[in-house]
Coordinates of N, CA and C in Angstrom, one line a residue:
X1 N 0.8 -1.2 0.0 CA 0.0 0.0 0.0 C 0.9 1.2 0.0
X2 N 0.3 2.0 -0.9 CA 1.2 3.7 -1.0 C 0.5 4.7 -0.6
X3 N 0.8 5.5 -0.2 CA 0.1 6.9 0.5 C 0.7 7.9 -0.1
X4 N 0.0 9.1 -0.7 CA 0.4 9.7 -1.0 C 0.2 11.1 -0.5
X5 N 0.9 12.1 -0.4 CA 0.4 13.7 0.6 C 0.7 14.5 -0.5
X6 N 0.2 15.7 -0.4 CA 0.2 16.6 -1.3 C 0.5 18.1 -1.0
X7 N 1.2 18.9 -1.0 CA 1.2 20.1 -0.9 C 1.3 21.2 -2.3
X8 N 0.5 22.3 -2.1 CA 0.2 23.4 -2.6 C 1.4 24.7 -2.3
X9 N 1.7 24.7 -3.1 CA 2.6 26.0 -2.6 C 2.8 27.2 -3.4
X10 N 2.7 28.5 -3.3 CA 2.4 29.9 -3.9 C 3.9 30.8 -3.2
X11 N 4.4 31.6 -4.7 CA 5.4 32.7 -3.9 C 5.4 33.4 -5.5
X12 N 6.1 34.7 -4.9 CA 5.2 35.5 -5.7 C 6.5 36.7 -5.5
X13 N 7.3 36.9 -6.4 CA 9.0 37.8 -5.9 C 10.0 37.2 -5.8
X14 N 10.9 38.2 -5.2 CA 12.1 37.3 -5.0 C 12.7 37.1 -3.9
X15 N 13.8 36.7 -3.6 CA 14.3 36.3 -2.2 C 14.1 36.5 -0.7
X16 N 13.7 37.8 -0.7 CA 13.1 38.2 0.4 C 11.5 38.3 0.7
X17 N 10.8 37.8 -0.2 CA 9.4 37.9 -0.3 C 9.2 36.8 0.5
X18 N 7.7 36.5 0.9 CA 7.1 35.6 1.5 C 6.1 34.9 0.5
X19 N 5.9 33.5 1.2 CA 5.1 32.5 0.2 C 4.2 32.1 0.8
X20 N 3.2 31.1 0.6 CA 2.1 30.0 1.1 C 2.4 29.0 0.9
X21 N 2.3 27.6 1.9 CA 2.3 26.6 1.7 C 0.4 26.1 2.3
X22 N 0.0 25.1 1.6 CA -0.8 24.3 2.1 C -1.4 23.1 2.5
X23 N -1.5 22.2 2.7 CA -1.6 20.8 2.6 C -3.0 20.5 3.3
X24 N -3.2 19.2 3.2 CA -4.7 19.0 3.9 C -4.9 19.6 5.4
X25 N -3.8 19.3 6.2 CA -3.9 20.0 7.6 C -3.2 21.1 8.2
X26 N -2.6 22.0 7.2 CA -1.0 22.4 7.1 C -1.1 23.8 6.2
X27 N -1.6 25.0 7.0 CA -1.6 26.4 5.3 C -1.0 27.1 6.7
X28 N 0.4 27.7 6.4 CA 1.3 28.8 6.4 C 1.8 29.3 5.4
X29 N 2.5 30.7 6.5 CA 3.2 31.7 5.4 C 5.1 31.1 5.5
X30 N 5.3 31.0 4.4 CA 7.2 30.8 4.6 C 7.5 32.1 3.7
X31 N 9.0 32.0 4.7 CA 10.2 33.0 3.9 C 11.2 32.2 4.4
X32 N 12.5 33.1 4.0 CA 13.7 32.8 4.2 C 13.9 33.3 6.1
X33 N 14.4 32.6 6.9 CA 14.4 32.9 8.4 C 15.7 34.3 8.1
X34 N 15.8 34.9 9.9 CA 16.2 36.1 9.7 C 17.8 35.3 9.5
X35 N 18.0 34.6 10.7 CA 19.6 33.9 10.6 C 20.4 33.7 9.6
X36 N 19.2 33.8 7.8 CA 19.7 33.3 6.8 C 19.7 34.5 6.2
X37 N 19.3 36.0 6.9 CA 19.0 37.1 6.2 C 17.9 37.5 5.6
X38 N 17.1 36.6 5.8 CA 15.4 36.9 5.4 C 14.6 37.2 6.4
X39 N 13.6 37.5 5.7 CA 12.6 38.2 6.8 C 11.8 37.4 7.8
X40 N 11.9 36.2 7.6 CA 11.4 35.6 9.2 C 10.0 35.5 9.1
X41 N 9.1 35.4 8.1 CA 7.9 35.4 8.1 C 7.0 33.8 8.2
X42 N 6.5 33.6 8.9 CA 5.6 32.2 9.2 C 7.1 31.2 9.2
X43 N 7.0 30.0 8.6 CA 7.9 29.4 9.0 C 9.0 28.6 7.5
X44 N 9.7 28.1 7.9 CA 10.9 28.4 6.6 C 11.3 26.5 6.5
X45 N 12.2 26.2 5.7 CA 12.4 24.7 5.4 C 13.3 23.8 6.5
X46 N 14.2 24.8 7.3 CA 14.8 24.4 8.5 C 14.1 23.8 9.2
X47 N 12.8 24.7 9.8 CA 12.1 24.5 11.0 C 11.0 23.2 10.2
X48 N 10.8 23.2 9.5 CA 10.1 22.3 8.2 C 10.9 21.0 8.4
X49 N 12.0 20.4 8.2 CA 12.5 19.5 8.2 C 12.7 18.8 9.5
X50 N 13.0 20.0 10.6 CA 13.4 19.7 12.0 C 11.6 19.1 12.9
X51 N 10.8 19.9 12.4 CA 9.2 19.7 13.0 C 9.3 18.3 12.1
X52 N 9.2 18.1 11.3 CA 9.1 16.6 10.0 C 9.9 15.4 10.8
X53 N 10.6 15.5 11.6 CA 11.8 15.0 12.0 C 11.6 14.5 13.8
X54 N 11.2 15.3 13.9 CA 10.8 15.2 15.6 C 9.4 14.6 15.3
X55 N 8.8 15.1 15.2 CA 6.9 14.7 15.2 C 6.9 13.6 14.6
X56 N 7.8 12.6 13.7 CA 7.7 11.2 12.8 C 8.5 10.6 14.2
X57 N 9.5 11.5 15.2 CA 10.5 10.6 16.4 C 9.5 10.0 17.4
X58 N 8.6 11.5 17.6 CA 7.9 11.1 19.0 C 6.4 10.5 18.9
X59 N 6.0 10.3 17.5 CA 4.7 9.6 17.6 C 5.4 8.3 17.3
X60 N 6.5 7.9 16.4 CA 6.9 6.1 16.3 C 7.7 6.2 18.1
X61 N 7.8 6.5 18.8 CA 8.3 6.5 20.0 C 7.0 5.9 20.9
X62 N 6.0 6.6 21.0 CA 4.3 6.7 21.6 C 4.1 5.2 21.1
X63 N 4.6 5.2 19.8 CA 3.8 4.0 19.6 C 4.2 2.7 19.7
X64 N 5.8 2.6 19.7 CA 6.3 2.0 19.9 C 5.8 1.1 21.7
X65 N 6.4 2.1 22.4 CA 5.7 2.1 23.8 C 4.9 1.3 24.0
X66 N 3.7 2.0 23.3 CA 2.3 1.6 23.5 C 2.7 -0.3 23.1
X67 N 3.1 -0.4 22.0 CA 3.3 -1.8 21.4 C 3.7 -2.9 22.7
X68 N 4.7 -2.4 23.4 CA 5.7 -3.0 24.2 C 4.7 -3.2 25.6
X69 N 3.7 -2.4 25.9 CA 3.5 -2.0 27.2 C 3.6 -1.8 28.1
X70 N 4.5 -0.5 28.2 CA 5.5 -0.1 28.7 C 4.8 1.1 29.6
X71 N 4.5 1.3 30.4 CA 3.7 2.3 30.4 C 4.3 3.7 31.1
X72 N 3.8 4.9 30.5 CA 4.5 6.2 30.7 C 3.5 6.9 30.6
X73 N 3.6 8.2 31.4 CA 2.9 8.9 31.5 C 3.4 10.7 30.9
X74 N 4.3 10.5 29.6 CA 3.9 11.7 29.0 C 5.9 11.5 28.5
X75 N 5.9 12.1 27.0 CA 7.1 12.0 26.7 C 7.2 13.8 26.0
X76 N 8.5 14.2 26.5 CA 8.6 15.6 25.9 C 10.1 15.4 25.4
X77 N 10.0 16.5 24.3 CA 11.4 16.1 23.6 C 11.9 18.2 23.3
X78 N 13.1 17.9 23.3 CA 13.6 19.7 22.7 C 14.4 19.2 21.7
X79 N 13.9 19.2 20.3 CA 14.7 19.0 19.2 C 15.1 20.2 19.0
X80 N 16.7 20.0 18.0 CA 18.1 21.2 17.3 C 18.0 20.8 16.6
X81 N 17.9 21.5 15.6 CA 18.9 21.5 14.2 C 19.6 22.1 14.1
X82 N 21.1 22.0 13.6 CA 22.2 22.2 13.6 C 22.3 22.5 12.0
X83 N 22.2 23.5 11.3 CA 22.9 23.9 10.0 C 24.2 24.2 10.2
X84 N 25.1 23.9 8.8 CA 26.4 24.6 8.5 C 26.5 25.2 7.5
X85 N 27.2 26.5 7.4 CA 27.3 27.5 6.5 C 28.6 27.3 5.9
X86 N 29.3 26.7 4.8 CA 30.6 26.9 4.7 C 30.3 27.4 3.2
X87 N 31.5 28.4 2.9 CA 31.6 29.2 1.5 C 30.3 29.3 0.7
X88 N 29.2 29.5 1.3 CA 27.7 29.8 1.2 C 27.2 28.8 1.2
X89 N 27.2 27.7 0.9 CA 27.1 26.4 1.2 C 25.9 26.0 2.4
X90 N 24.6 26.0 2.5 CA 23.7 25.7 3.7 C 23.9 23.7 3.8
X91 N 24.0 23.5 4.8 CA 24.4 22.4 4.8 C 23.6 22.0 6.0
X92 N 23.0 21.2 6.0 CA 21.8 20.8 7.4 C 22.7 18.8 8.0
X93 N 23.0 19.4 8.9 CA 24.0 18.6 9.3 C 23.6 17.4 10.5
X94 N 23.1 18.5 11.8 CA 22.5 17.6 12.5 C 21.7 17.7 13.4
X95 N 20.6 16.2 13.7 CA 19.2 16.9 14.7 C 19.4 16.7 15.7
X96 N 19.6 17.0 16.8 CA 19.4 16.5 18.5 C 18.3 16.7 19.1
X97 N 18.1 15.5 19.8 CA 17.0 15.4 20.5 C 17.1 14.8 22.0
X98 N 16.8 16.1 23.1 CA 16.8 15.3 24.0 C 15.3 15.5 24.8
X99 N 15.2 14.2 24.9 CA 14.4 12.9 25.6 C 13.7 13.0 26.9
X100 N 12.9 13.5 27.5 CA 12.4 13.2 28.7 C 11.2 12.1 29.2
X101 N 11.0 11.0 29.4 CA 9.7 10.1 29.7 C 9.6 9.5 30.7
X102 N 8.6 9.9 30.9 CA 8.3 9.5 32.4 C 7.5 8.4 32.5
X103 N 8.0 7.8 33.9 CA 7.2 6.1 33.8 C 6.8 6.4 35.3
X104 N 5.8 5.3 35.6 CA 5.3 5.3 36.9 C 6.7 5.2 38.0
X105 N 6.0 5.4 39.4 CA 7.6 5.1 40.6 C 7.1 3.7 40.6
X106 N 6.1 2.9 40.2 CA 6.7 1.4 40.3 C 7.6 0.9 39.2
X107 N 7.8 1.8 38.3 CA 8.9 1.1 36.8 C 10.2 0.0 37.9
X108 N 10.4 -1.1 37.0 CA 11.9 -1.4 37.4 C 12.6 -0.7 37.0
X109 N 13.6 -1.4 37.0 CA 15.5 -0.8 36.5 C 15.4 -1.5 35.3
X110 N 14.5 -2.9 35.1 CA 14.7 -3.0 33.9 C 13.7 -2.7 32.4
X111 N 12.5 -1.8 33.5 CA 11.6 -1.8 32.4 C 12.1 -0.1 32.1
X112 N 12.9 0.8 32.9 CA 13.7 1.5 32.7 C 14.9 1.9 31.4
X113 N 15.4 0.5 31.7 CA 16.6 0.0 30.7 C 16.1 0.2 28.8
X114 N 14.7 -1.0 29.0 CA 13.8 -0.9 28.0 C 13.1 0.4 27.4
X115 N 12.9 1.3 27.8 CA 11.9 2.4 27.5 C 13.7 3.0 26.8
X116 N 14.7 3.1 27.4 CA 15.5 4.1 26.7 C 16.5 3.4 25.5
X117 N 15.6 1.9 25.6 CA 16.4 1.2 24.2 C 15.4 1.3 23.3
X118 N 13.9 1.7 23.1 CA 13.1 1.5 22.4 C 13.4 3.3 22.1
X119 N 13.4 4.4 22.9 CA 13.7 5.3 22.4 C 14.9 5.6 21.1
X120 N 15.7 5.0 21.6 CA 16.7 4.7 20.5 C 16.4 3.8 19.3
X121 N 15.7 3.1 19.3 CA 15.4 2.2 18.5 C 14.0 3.5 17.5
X122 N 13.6 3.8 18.3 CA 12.7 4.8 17.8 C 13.0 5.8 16.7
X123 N 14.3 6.4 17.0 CA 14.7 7.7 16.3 C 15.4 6.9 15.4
X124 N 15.9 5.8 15.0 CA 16.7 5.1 14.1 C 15.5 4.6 13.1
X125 N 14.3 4.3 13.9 CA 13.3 3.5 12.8 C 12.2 4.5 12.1
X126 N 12.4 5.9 12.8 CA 11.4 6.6 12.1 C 11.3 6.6 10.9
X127 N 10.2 7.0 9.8 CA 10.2 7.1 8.4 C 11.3 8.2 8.0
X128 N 10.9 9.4 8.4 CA 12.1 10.7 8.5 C 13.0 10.3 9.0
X129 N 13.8 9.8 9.7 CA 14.8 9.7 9.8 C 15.7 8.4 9.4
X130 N 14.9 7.8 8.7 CA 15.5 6.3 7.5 C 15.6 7.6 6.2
X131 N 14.5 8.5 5.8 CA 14.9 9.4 4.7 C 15.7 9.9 4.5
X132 N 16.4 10.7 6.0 CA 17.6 11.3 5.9 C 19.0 10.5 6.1
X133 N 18.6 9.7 6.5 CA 19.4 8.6 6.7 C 20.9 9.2 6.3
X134 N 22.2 9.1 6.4 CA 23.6 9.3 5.6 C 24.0 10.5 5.2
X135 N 22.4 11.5 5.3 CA 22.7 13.3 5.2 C 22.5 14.0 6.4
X136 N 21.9 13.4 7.0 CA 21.8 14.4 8.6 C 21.8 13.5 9.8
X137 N 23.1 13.5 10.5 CA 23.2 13.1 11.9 C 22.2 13.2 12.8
X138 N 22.2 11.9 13.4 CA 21.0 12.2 14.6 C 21.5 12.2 15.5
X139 N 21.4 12.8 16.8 CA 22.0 12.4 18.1 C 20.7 12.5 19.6
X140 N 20.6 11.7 20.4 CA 19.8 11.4 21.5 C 20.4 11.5 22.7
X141 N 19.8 12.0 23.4 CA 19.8 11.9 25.2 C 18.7 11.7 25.7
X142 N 18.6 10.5 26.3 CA 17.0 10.3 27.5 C 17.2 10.1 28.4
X143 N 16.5 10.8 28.8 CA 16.1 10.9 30.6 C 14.9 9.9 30.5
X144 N 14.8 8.6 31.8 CA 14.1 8.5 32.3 C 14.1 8.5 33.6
X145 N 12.4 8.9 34.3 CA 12.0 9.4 35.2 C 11.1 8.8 35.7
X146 N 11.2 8.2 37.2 CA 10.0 7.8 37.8 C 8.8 8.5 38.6
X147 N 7.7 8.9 38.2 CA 6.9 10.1 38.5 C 5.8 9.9 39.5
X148 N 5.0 10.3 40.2 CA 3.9 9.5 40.8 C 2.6 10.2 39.7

């Protein structure tokens, strides 16, 4: 089975203008961000890749979980993207993500162990991040946490 998504996209000038994107669940304004010397308008292909990237981490992560029965009570993540600029050159290099999930205070040490191998296993099996596979480094830190 194939799936297919579709986006719409409108721009209208040149470099420093602003555009539209839209998709079934998805209508913003993009430009070039200010860091890149543009105007910073709605949101741009960095933050585009990096949201595409995290949001494919932490729902195959949820779900993963869920599969295992592992049980946690809330996962939050602060993804980076790391661009490089060499001789104008934009070069999108690498995502970091670090990890926080919390398990009940009855978790073991071993169902502990498990929740931060399946995290891992997580950000290695996403769809996005098998795409980018060999072009953009991934790197992880998880915290787990026993919560009441």
């Amino acid at each position: 089975m194939k799936h297919t998504f579709q986006m719409n996209l409108d721009w209208t000038g040149g470099r420093n203008d602003v555009g539209t994107i839209e998709a079934e669940r998805l209508k913003t304004q993009i430009s070039i961000p200010p860091e890149m010397d543009g105007p910073g308008i709605g949101t741009n292909p960095d933050e585009m890749l990096l949201g595409a990237a995290a949001t494919c981490y932490i729902i195959t992560l949820a779900a993963m979980l869920g599969r295992s029965e592992l049980p946690h009570s809330g996962i939050t993540i602060d993804a980076e993207g790391i661009v490089d600029v060499t001789n104008g050159v934009f070069t999108y290099e690498t995502i970091r993500y670090t990890t926080r999930i919390n398990v009940p205070t009855d978790a073991t040490d071993r169902d502990i162990t498990l929740v931060e191998r399946i995290a891992k296993k997580a950000k290695d099996g996403c769809m996005i991040s098998r795409a980018l596979a060999g072009n953009v480094t991934f790197e992880l830190s998880t915290t787990v946490t026993r919560v009441d």
